GROMACS .gro file of C-alpha atoms in nm:
model
  499
    1UNK     CA    1  17.036  22.230   6.915
    2UNK     CA    2  17.311  22.414   6.802
    3UNK     CA    3  17.629  22.496   7.041
    4UNK     CA    4  17.540  22.876   7.130
    5UNK     CA    5  17.154  22.698   7.175
    6UNK     CA    6  17.365  22.502   7.452
    7UNK     CA    7  17.595  22.783   7.646
    8UNK     CA    8  17.324  22.985   7.663
    9UNK     CA    9  17.197  23.060   8.024
   10UNK     CA   10  16.811  23.097   8.115
   11UNK     CA   11  16.835  23.405   8.150
   12UNK     CA   12  16.970  23.515   7.743
   13UNK     CA   13  16.718  23.273   7.633
   14UNK     CA   14  16.407  23.460   7.727
   15UNK     CA   15  16.602  23.797   7.687
   16UNK     CA   16  16.872  23.797   7.483
   17UNK     CA   17  16.759  23.804   7.114
   18UNK     CA   18  17.123  23.708   7.000
   19UNK     CA   19  17.105  23.392   7.215
   20UNK     CA   20  17.085  23.193   6.946
   21UNK     CA   21  16.734  22.950   7.132
   22UNK     CA   22  16.737  22.714   6.910
   23UNK     CA   23  16.508  22.356   6.988
   24UNK     CA   24  16.452  21.963   7.019
   25UNK     CA   25  16.367  21.992   6.683
   26UNK     CA   26  16.665  22.239   6.525
   27UNK     CA   27  16.420  22.539   6.485
   28UNK     CA   28  16.504  22.859   6.541
   29UNK     CA   29  16.259  23.059   6.775
   30UNK     CA   30  15.980  23.302   6.601
   31UNK     CA   31  16.107  23.606   6.447
   32UNK     CA   32  15.980  23.854   6.692
   33UNK     CA   33  15.627  23.971   6.606
   34UNK     CA   34  15.520  24.309   6.640
   35UNK     CA   35  15.393  24.453   6.990
   36UNK     CA   36  15.045  24.508   6.895
   37UNK     CA   37  14.887  24.727   7.083
   38UNK     CA   38  14.524  24.618   7.264
   39UNK     CA   39  14.272  24.875   7.055
   40UNK     CA   40  14.046  25.098   7.298
   41UNK     CA   41  13.820  24.805   7.302
   42UNK     CA   42  13.970  24.541   7.360
   43UNK     CA   43  14.131  24.777   7.610
   44UNK     CA   44  13.794  24.796   7.725
   45UNK     CA   45  13.703  24.453   7.741
   46UNK     CA   46  13.945  24.274   7.904
   47UNK     CA   47  13.914  24.573   8.199
   48UNK     CA   48  13.513  24.479   8.207
   49UNK     CA   49  13.553  24.129   8.270
   50UNK     CA   50  13.827  24.175   8.519
   51UNK     CA   51  13.547  24.379   8.713
   52UNK     CA   52  13.307  24.076   8.681
   53UNK     CA   53  13.599  23.790   8.767
   54UNK     CA   54  13.583  24.007   9.088
   55UNK     CA   55  13.233  24.020   9.145
   56UNK     CA   56  13.263  23.679   9.079
   57UNK     CA   57  13.477  23.608   9.377
   58UNK     CA   58  13.397  23.854   9.640
   59UNK     CA   59  12.999  23.723   9.576
   60UNK     CA   60  13.182  23.343   9.628
   61UNK     CA   61  13.043  23.217   9.265
   62UNK     CA   62  13.278  23.115   9.094
   63UNK     CA   63  13.683  23.173   9.024
   64UNK     CA   64  13.640  23.400   8.791
   65UNK     CA   65  13.758  23.166   8.508
   66UNK     CA   66  13.522  23.179   8.207
   67UNK     CA   67  13.290  23.475   8.318
   68UNK     CA   68  13.580  23.722   8.290
   69UNK     CA   69  13.596  23.563   7.888
   70UNK     CA   70  13.252  23.528   7.869
   71UNK     CA   71  13.215  23.928   7.894
   72UNK     CA   72  13.549  24.023   7.765
   73UNK     CA   73  13.436  23.835   7.414
   74UNK     CA   74  13.122  23.906   7.389
   75UNK     CA   75  13.246  24.272   7.325
   76UNK     CA   76  13.581  24.194   7.178
   77UNK     CA   77  13.508  23.925   7.004
   78UNK     CA   78  13.928  23.926   6.855
   79UNK     CA   79  14.063  23.989   7.217
   80UNK     CA   80  14.216  23.615   7.195
   81UNK     CA   81  14.434  23.721   6.905
   82UNK     CA   82  14.644  23.908   7.188
   83UNK     CA   83  14.755  23.613   7.228
   84UNK     CA   84  14.998  23.597   6.900
   85UNK     CA   85  15.196  23.872   6.963
   86UNK     CA   86  15.345  23.748   7.289
   87UNK     CA   87  15.742  23.769   7.217
   88UNK     CA   88  15.829  23.407   7.318
   89UNK     CA   89  15.497  23.264   7.065
   90UNK     CA   90  15.233  23.039   7.156
   91UNK     CA   91  15.266  22.651   7.319
   92UNK     CA   92  14.946  22.461   7.208
   93UNK     CA   93  14.873  22.191   7.497
   94UNK     CA   94  14.579  21.998   7.396
   95UNK     CA   95  14.492  21.593   7.396
   96UNK     CA   96  14.202  21.412   7.561
   97UNK     CA   97  14.369  21.299   7.917
   98UNK     CA   98  14.651  21.543   8.107
   99UNK     CA   99  14.632  21.857   7.922
  100UNK     CA  100  14.676  22.001   8.227
  101UNK     CA  101  14.859  21.873   8.427
  102UNK     CA  102  15.130  21.883   8.083
  103UNK     CA  103  15.064  22.226   8.070
  104UNK     CA  104  15.130  22.264   8.426
  105UNK     CA  105  15.463  22.147   8.404
  106UNK     CA  106  15.523  22.364   8.130
  107UNK     CA  107  15.480  22.608   8.288
  108UNK     CA  108  15.669  22.563   8.561
  109UNK     CA  109  16.026  22.444   8.338
  110UNK     CA  110  15.929  22.817   8.176
  111UNK     CA  111  15.913  23.017   8.417
  112UNK     CA  112  16.252  22.923   8.571
  113UNK     CA  113  16.429  22.970   8.171
  114UNK     CA  114  16.302  23.265   8.253
  115UNK     CA  115  15.996  23.278   8.007
  116UNK     CA  116  15.729  23.427   8.179
  117UNK     CA  117  15.494  23.195   8.117
  118UNK     CA  118  15.081  23.321   8.054
  119UNK     CA  119  14.913  23.047   8.159
  120UNK     CA  120  14.574  22.989   8.176
  121UNK     CA  121  14.626  22.792   8.477
  122UNK     CA  122  14.280  22.703   8.605
  123UNK     CA  123  14.191  22.370   8.321
  124UNK     CA  124  13.953  22.658   8.181
  125UNK     CA  125  14.045  22.585   7.797
  126UNK     CA  126  13.723  22.719   7.551
  127UNK     CA  127  13.785  23.043   7.401
  128UNK     CA  128  13.616  23.222   7.683
  129UNK     CA  129  13.884  22.997   7.911
  130UNK     CA  130  14.180  23.167   7.761
  131UNK     CA  131  14.011  23.607   7.737
  132UNK     CA  132  13.964  23.498   8.116
  133UNK     CA  133  14.380  23.408   8.116
  134UNK     CA  134  14.448  23.763   7.969
  135UNK     CA  135  14.217  23.945   8.156
  136UNK     CA  136  14.422  23.842   8.398
  137UNK     CA  137  14.763  23.958   8.318
  138UNK     CA  138  14.644  24.394   8.221
  139UNK     CA  139  14.755  24.632   8.391
  140UNK     CA  140  14.465  24.924   8.444
  141UNK     CA  141  14.457  25.011   8.185
  142UNK     CA  142  14.422  24.735   7.974
  143UNK     CA  143  14.745  24.632   7.868
  144UNK     CA  144  14.888  24.326   7.876
  145UNK     CA  145  15.279  24.402   8.162
  146UNK     CA  146  15.619  24.324   7.864
  147UNK     CA  147  15.470  24.120   7.621
  148UNK     CA  148  15.770  24.119   7.458
  149UNK     CA  149  15.909  23.927   7.679
  150UNK     CA  150  15.687  23.650   7.766
  151UNK     CA  151  15.561  23.312   7.590
  152UNK     CA  152  15.162  23.169   7.666
  153UNK     CA  153  15.103  22.736   7.763
  154UNK     CA  154  14.773  22.721   7.688
  155UNK     CA  155  14.546  22.395   7.747
  156UNK     CA  156  14.283  22.411   7.466
  157UNK     CA  157  13.997  22.212   7.443
  158UNK     CA  158  14.017  21.922   7.196
  159UNK     CA  159  13.748  21.986   6.964
  160UNK     CA  160  13.766  22.439   7.001
  161UNK     CA  161  14.177  22.384   6.901
  162UNK     CA  162  14.001  22.403   6.546
  163UNK     CA  163  13.881  22.724   6.595
  164UNK     CA  164  14.139  22.871   6.827
  165UNK     CA  165  14.455  22.758   6.565
  166UNK     CA  166  14.472  22.982   6.325
  167UNK     CA  167  14.446  23.291   6.612
  168UNK     CA  168  14.616  23.186   6.811
  169UNK     CA  169  14.926  23.134   6.526
  170UNK     CA  170  15.108  22.868   6.766
  171UNK     CA  171  15.509  22.809   6.770
  172UNK     CA  172  15.458  22.457   6.927
  173UNK     CA  173  15.112  22.322   6.945
  174UNK     CA  174  15.167  21.950   7.166
  175UNK     CA  175  14.880  21.714   7.138
  176UNK     CA  176  14.862  21.368   7.393
  177UNK     CA  177  14.690  21.138   7.302
  178UNK     CA  178  14.247  21.077   7.175
  179UNK     CA  179  14.070  20.823   7.386
  180UNK     CA  180  13.657  20.846   7.432
  181UNK     CA  181  13.559  21.150   7.602
  182UNK     CA  182  13.163  21.325   7.587
  183UNK     CA  183  13.032  21.118   7.372
  184UNK     CA  184  12.775  21.358   7.361
  185UNK     CA  185  12.970  21.601   7.283
  186UNK     CA  186  13.244  21.523   7.062
  187UNK     CA  187  13.088  21.189   6.883
  188UNK     CA  188  13.373  20.893   6.803
  189UNK     CA  189  13.757  21.029   6.788
  190UNK     CA  190  13.751  20.998   6.458
  191UNK     CA  191  13.573  21.375   6.344
  192UNK     CA  192  13.820  21.467   6.620
  193UNK     CA  193  14.137  21.327   6.448
  194UNK     CA  194  13.980  21.501   6.160
  195UNK     CA  195  13.971  21.848   6.276
  196UNK     CA  196  14.356  21.831   6.428
  197UNK     CA  197  14.454  21.730   6.051
  198UNK     CA  198  14.247  21.964   5.831
  199UNK     CA  199  14.372  22.231   6.074
  200UNK     CA  200  14.776  22.143   6.073
  201UNK     CA  201  14.711  22.073   5.675
  202UNK     CA  202  14.578  22.395   5.619
  203UNK     CA  203  14.848  22.609   5.812
  204UNK     CA  204  15.044  22.871   5.602
  205UNK     CA  205  15.301  22.832   5.863
  206UNK     CA  206  15.487  22.552   6.017
  207UNK     CA  207  15.450  22.511   6.421
  208UNK     CA  208  15.614  22.253   6.555
  209UNK     CA  209  15.447  21.926   6.671
  210UNK     CA  210  15.467  21.709   6.997
  211UNK     CA  211  15.316  21.366   6.919
  212UNK     CA  212  15.278  21.091   7.098
  213UNK     CA  213  15.445  20.861   6.913
  214UNK     CA  214  15.279  20.603   7.094
  215UNK     CA  215  14.925  20.697   7.006
  216UNK     CA  216  14.852  20.557   6.643
  217UNK     CA  217  14.570  20.888   6.587
  218UNK     CA  218  14.780  21.102   6.680
  219UNK     CA  219  15.030  20.951   6.280
  220UNK     CA  220  14.769  21.174   6.068
  221UNK     CA  221  14.931  21.500   6.214
  222UNK     CA  222  15.242  21.373   6.134
  223UNK     CA  223  15.205  21.326   5.795
  224UNK     CA  224  15.027  21.676   5.765
  225UNK     CA  225  15.273  21.827   5.919
  226UNK     CA  226  15.425  22.129   5.733
  227UNK     CA  227  15.704  22.239   5.985
  228UNK     CA  228  15.889  22.012   6.236
  229UNK     CA  229  15.711  21.661   6.429
  230UNK     CA  230  15.887  21.629   6.776
  231UNK     CA  231  15.787  21.233   6.954
  232UNK     CA  232  15.779  21.157   7.277
  233UNK     CA  233  15.691  20.805   7.396
  234UNK     CA  234  15.799  20.519   7.641
  235UNK     CA  235  16.124  20.233   7.581
  236UNK     CA  236  16.064  19.975   7.793
  237UNK     CA  237  15.881  19.670   7.808
  238UNK     CA  238  15.909  19.574   8.152
  239UNK     CA  239  15.594  19.822   8.242
  240UNK     CA  240  15.334  19.791   7.913
  241UNK     CA  241  15.017  19.613   8.045
  242UNK     CA  242  15.017  19.240   7.989
  243UNK     CA  243  14.746  19.229   7.713
  244UNK     CA  244  14.557  19.469   7.474
  245UNK     CA  245  14.237  19.618   7.696
  246UNK     CA  246  13.965  19.508   7.558
  247UNK     CA  247  13.749  19.961   7.550
  248UNK     CA  248  14.064  19.970   7.254
  249UNK     CA  249  14.003  20.419   7.131
  250UNK     CA  250  14.205  20.298   6.787
  251UNK     CA  251  14.166  20.020   6.557
  252UNK     CA  252  14.141  20.080   6.210
  253UNK     CA  253  14.415  20.249   6.075
  254UNK     CA  254  14.338  20.517   5.774
  255UNK     CA  255  14.396  20.267   5.493
  256UNK     CA  256  14.082  20.067   5.677
  257UNK     CA  257  14.290  19.798   5.836
  258UNK     CA  258  14.324  19.671   6.193
  259UNK     CA  259  14.601  19.759   6.446
  260UNK     CA  260  14.878  19.531   6.590
  261UNK     CA  261  14.977  19.632   6.919
  262UNK     CA  262  15.324  19.477   7.054
  263UNK     CA  263  15.279  19.642   7.379
  264UNK     CA  264  14.995  19.807   7.539
  265UNK     CA  265  15.093  20.128   7.814
  266UNK     CA  266  14.734  20.263   7.880
  267UNK     CA  267  14.424  20.258   7.690
  268UNK     CA  268  14.560  20.182   7.305
  269UNK     CA  269  14.852  20.322   7.378
  270UNK     CA  270  15.189  20.123   7.284
  271UNK     CA  271  15.401  19.988   7.045
  272UNK     CA  272  15.185  19.913   6.745
  273UNK     CA  273  15.151  19.917   6.368
  274UNK     CA  274  14.903  19.842   6.096
  275UNK     CA  275  14.806  19.503   5.935
  276UNK     CA  276  14.786  19.678   5.633
  277UNK     CA  277  14.977  19.936   5.435
  278UNK     CA  278  15.293  19.875   5.717
  279UNK     CA  279  15.270  20.224   5.872
  280UNK     CA  280  15.439  20.190   6.218
  281UNK     CA  281  15.502  20.372   6.514
  282UNK     CA  282  15.833  20.606   6.454
  283UNK     CA  283  16.107  20.582   6.682
  284UNK     CA  284  16.099  20.893   6.992
  285UNK     CA  285  16.309  21.143   6.968
  286UNK     CA  286  16.233  21.235   7.360
  287UNK     CA  287  16.148  20.898   7.591
  288UNK     CA  288  16.158  20.753   7.893
  289UNK     CA  289  16.310  20.464   7.952
  290UNK     CA  290  16.424  20.213   8.237
  291UNK     CA  291  16.115  20.304   8.441
  292UNK     CA  292  15.992  20.237   8.834
  293UNK     CA  293  15.718  20.276   8.988
  294UNK     CA  294  15.655  20.365   9.358
  295UNK     CA  295  15.330  20.396   9.515
  296UNK     CA  296  15.450  20.802   9.568
  297UNK     CA  297  15.635  20.846   9.211
  298UNK     CA  298  15.827  20.742   8.999
  299UNK     CA  299  16.140  20.762   8.851
  300UNK     CA  300  16.284  20.714   8.528
  301UNK     CA  301  16.563  20.774   8.253
  302UNK     CA  302  16.440  21.090   8.021
  303UNK     CA  303  16.661  21.027   7.667
  304UNK     CA  304  16.659  21.339   7.442
  305UNK     CA  305  16.878  21.494   7.157
  306UNK     CA  306  16.990  21.745   7.460
  307UNK     CA  307  17.147  21.402   7.598
  308UNK     CA  308  17.008  21.192   7.889
  309UNK     CA  309  16.895  21.244   8.217
  310UNK     CA  310  16.783  21.077   8.527
  311UNK     CA  311  16.481  21.157   8.693
  312UNK     CA  312  16.276  21.115   8.970
  313UNK     CA  313  15.973  21.223   8.937
  314UNK     CA  314  15.726  21.325   9.238
  315UNK     CA  315  15.409  21.207   9.071
  316UNK     CA  316  15.193  20.852   8.975
  317UNK     CA  317  15.169  20.612   8.709
  318UNK     CA  318  15.231  20.604   8.354
  319UNK     CA  319  15.023  20.887   8.279
  320UNK     CA  320  15.229  21.052   8.450
  321UNK     CA  321  15.506  21.010   8.300
  322UNK     CA  322  15.328  21.093   7.970
  323UNK     CA  323  15.301  21.399   8.054
  324UNK     CA  324  15.672  21.437   8.200
  325UNK     CA  325  15.701  21.340   7.806
  326UNK     CA  326  15.542  21.582   7.678
  327UNK     CA  327  15.625  21.849   7.870
  328UNK     CA  328  15.990  21.798   7.836
  329UNK     CA  329  15.910  21.814   7.466
  330UNK     CA  330  15.788  22.112   7.420
  331UNK     CA  331  16.018  22.269   7.674
  332UNK     CA  332  16.280  22.197   7.449
  333UNK     CA  333  16.150  22.277   7.192
  334UNK     CA  334  16.115  22.664   7.318
  335UNK     CA  335  16.429  22.684   7.413
  336UNK     CA  336  16.469  22.526   7.753
  337UNK     CA  337  16.775  22.397   7.877
  338UNK     CA  338  16.794  21.964   7.932
  339UNK     CA  339  16.909  22.126   8.320
  340UNK     CA  340  16.627  22.330   8.386
  341UNK     CA  341  16.379  22.051   8.269
  342UNK     CA  342  16.504  21.771   8.481
  343UNK     CA  343  16.506  22.018   8.766
  344UNK     CA  344  16.179  22.153   8.733
  345UNK     CA  345  16.053  21.766   8.663
  346UNK     CA  346  16.229  21.622   8.975
  347UNK     CA  347  16.054  21.993   9.145
  348UNK     CA  348  15.708  21.962   8.985
  349UNK     CA  349  15.430  21.923   9.262
  350UNK     CA  350  15.024  21.763   9.118
  351UNK     CA  351  14.782  22.066   8.903
  352UNK     CA  352  14.480  22.118   9.138
  353UNK     CA  353  14.299  21.794   9.166
  354UNK     CA  354  14.543  21.516   9.020
  355UNK     CA  355  14.733  21.391   9.214
  356UNK     CA  356  14.671  21.693   9.454
  357UNK     CA  357  14.686  21.601   9.801
  358UNK     CA  358  14.564  21.872  10.063
  359UNK     CA  359  14.548  21.748  10.428
  360UNK     CA  360  14.269  21.857  10.684
  361UNK     CA  361  14.127  21.682  11.019
  362UNK     CA  362  14.484  21.558  11.054
  363UNK     CA  363  14.430  21.304  10.679
  364UNK     CA  364  14.567  21.333  10.387
  365UNK     CA  365  14.301  21.383  10.092
  366UNK     CA  366  14.403  21.306   9.752
  367UNK     CA  367  14.287  21.463   9.455
  368UNK     CA  368  14.207  21.214   9.140
  369UNK     CA  369  14.074  21.325   8.829
  370UNK     CA  370  13.878  21.036   8.678
  371UNK     CA  371  13.628  21.099   8.362
  372UNK     CA  372  13.649  20.842   8.090
  373UNK     CA  373  13.762  20.509   8.064
  374UNK     CA  374  14.159  20.495   7.998
  375UNK     CA  375  14.188  20.764   8.225
  376UNK     CA  376  13.992  20.579   8.506
  377UNK     CA  377  14.192  20.302   8.465
  378UNK     CA  378  14.513  20.474   8.456
  379UNK     CA  379  14.384  20.539   8.842
  380UNK     CA  380  14.230  20.187   8.912
  381UNK     CA  381  14.576  20.010   8.855
  382UNK     CA  382  14.766  20.409   9.004
  383UNK     CA  383  14.564  20.258   9.357
  384UNK     CA  384  14.634  19.903   9.309
  385UNK     CA  385  15.007  19.968   9.302
  386UNK     CA  386  15.000  20.008   9.749
  387UNK     CA  387  14.904  19.746  10.002
  388UNK     CA  388  14.757  19.909  10.253
  389UNK     CA  389  14.407  19.932  10.267
  390UNK     CA  390  14.155  20.157   9.974
  391UNK     CA  391  13.905  20.425  10.173
  392UNK     CA  392  13.786  20.603   9.829
  393UNK     CA  393  13.514  20.877   9.790
  394UNK     CA  394  13.349  20.850   9.419
  395UNK     CA  395  13.200  21.151   9.275
  396UNK     CA  396  12.973  21.112   8.992
  397UNK     CA  397  12.856  21.431   8.775
  398UNK     CA  398  12.671  21.407   8.456
  399UNK     CA  399  12.745  21.841   8.371
  400UNK     CA  400  12.847  21.927   8.027
  401UNK     CA  401  13.113  21.959   8.149
  402UNK     CA  402  13.147  21.573   8.268
  403UNK     CA  403  12.967  21.469   7.960
  404UNK     CA  404  12.651  21.399   7.996
  405UNK     CA  405  12.636  21.060   7.918
  406UNK     CA  406  12.758  20.844   8.180
  407UNK     CA  407  12.741  20.488   7.982
  408UNK     CA  408  13.111  20.486   7.985
  409UNK     CA  409  13.158  20.344   8.361
  410UNK     CA  410  13.069  19.984   8.185
  411UNK     CA  411  13.366  20.027   8.028
  412UNK     CA  412  13.613  20.093   8.285
  413UNK     CA  413  13.755  19.782   8.459
  414UNK     CA  414  13.569  19.824   8.806
  415UNK     CA  415  13.696  19.456   8.829
  416UNK     CA  416  14.068  19.518   8.938
  417UNK     CA  417  13.931  19.629   9.262
  418UNK     CA  418  13.684  19.298   9.324
  419UNK     CA  419  13.847  19.128   9.615
  420UNK     CA  420  14.046  19.396   9.798
  421UNK     CA  421  14.022  19.557  10.144
  422UNK     CA  422  13.861  19.879  10.035
  423UNK     CA  423  13.568  20.157  10.188
  424UNK     CA  424  13.391  20.292   9.970
  425UNK     CA  425  13.191  20.581   9.938
  426UNK     CA  426  12.973  20.684   9.668
  427UNK     CA  427  12.843  21.006   9.537
  428UNK     CA  428  12.726  21.295   9.289
  429UNK     CA  429  12.472  21.348   9.042
  430UNK     CA  430  12.479  21.042   8.967
  431UNK     CA  431  12.534  20.832   9.257
  432UNK     CA  432  12.306  20.520   9.220
  433UNK     CA  433  12.484  20.468   8.824
  434UNK     CA  434  12.813  20.471   9.006
  435UNK     CA  435  12.714  20.235   9.226
  436UNK     CA  436  12.489  20.009   9.027
  437UNK     CA  437  12.820  19.999   8.862
  438UNK     CA  438  13.050  19.893   9.177
  439UNK     CA  439  12.770  19.624   9.261
  440UNK     CA  440  12.734  19.430   8.930
  441UNK     CA  441  13.212  19.448   9.020
  442UNK     CA  442  13.117  19.290   9.353
  443UNK     CA  443  13.223  19.548   9.525
  444UNK     CA  444  12.952  19.742   9.812
  445UNK     CA  445  12.908  20.112   9.887
  446UNK     CA  446  12.966  20.170  10.225
  447UNK     CA  447  12.744  20.470  10.168
  448UNK     CA  448  12.568  20.653   9.892
  449UNK     CA  449  12.491  20.983  10.001
  450UNK     CA  450  12.383  21.220   9.703
  451UNK     CA  451  12.496  21.556   9.903
  452UNK     CA  452  12.887  21.659   9.849
  453UNK     CA  453  12.966  21.805  10.168
  454UNK     CA  454  12.772  21.514  10.343
  455UNK     CA  455  12.981  21.239  10.129
  456UNK     CA  456  13.302  21.387  10.230
  457UNK     CA  457  13.233  21.398  10.607
  458UNK     CA  458  13.097  21.001  10.592
  459UNK     CA  459  13.415  20.941  10.408
  460UNK     CA  460  13.653  21.160  10.627
  461UNK     CA  461  13.516  20.994  10.938
  462UNK     CA  462  13.609  20.634  10.818
  463UNK     CA  463  13.996  20.704  10.782
  464UNK     CA  464  14.176  20.692  11.120
  465UNK     CA  465  14.390  20.987  11.221
  466UNK     CA  466  14.705  21.029  10.919
  467UNK     CA  467  14.528  20.847  10.715
  468UNK     CA  468  14.453  20.914  10.370
  469UNK     CA  469  14.154  20.944  10.154
  470UNK     CA  470  14.141  20.898   9.802
  471UNK     CA  471  13.865  21.062   9.613
  472UNK     CA  472  13.772  20.960   9.248
  473UNK     CA  473  13.587  21.253   9.120
  474UNK     CA  474  13.469  21.399   8.757
  475UNK     CA  475  13.517  21.717   8.667
  476UNK     CA  476  13.231  21.967   8.784
  477UNK     CA  477  13.254  21.705   9.097
  478UNK     CA  478  13.605  21.712   9.171
  479UNK     CA  479  13.601  22.170   9.147
  480UNK     CA  480  13.336  22.083   9.418
  481UNK     CA  481  13.498  21.864   9.623
  482UNK     CA  482  13.860  22.018   9.602
  483UNK     CA  483  13.730  22.341   9.723
  484UNK     CA  484  13.569  22.213  10.037
  485UNK     CA  485  13.822  22.040  10.121
  486UNK     CA  486  14.035  22.386  10.083
  487UNK     CA  487  13.745  22.580  10.260
  488UNK     CA  488  13.828  22.305  10.549
  489UNK     CA  489  14.255  22.316  10.539
  490UNK     CA  490  14.246  22.698  10.489
  491UNK     CA  491  14.421  22.635  10.114
  492UNK     CA  492  14.390  22.809   9.874
  493UNK     CA  493  14.131  22.816   9.591
  494UNK     CA  494  14.195  22.649   9.236
  495UNK     CA  495  14.246  22.913   9.023
  496UNK     CA  496  14.476  23.104   9.179
  497UNK     CA  497  14.843  23.044   9.137
  498UNK     CA  498  15.022  22.850   9.330
  499UNK     CA  499  15.222  23.020   9.661
   0.00000   0.00000   0.00000
């Protein structure tokens, strides 16, 4: 970043075009796009989408996070192109794990720097979810208010991104990781990686790519990039796992040779090199050192080209460190000052369902999303960081958004929980499958209950007053359970902005 950019106050970075708004990659902000007024058709589509959202919420048919987009895109198929007219550009965030939390942290940093982010806060990340975000942001005439002063922060589904990328024309693209997830919908991760590579290679622009240096599956993006690349990663051997995990999702390089790992942090993510062609992990520009994993948070030293900052992150687990690094790198790339990034990370509250804590009936409920082997392994290790008795409500669903193939539970390390002081209530549409997997790991559930509301009551009954219930759930189960807990506690809905 240039000296002029460093000297800009956050408000100047957001509003003053004479301020030299640089980035960690040394690139200026995009030229201000022409303010494209929505057509009458687009305005009408957005207003009808807004009516659909209001009806959905009043009738308790959901949060209106998808239906408004379905309505608006049916009437105006090009409605999401309106994002490309935002004055501060668009940042897309994608990857198997961490999209919602990273977007949540980046949005908070952008708000602190007065960049007025427009974001799909609920995590609805297909085209309909992005369109629903526009629906929520328009005024009574169907126009987006002050688009020139806004930054788009959009979580985008990894399989949907290639089709949406040229329509959104992102200024920055954040790529977190690639793990096996929903094989019935995505196929193997190689197909997703190739789609991303082709997308980046064919982009006539030069967006900044923010890449996880520790995931070898993202290396082809570095090669294909036409613009700046900012890498993030962990530089601390003390928090590495004792050995490579058995369910590695990245074994082979593009040359056909296998990867060798010096250390592994989460799944296959770590310090790697190819045994054949010699390509290896790059040194990250944004890194975490001196990491201390605590039961209630994480301490780390954040190293960036703009300087170093000590951060006390109120989120647990190494996967939270990766999310924080990605958010920091992206925030710096759009001109958020390092001090604002540090303050944001230290003040961050979890995104809904991702380490979110809600108190009900005098008991704390902690919600932990677990939807694939790597993510579940990270959650299990987070649970094992404490030494208190574990009381779990574990839900496994097989909806389209979860993945209809639940065989992935046999690739996760349930056995790590065996022998611990633990009580488990099992629920969800595939409760029996989950109970069998736990039994094979040497863990006998206290109850197996298909009805979520009953399972929640049984679980809370096992927890003493002032105790904690940890909920592990796949995506649709987490949404359902989270709303049940919120209703009991008088908390806001998941689709609402934090108060």
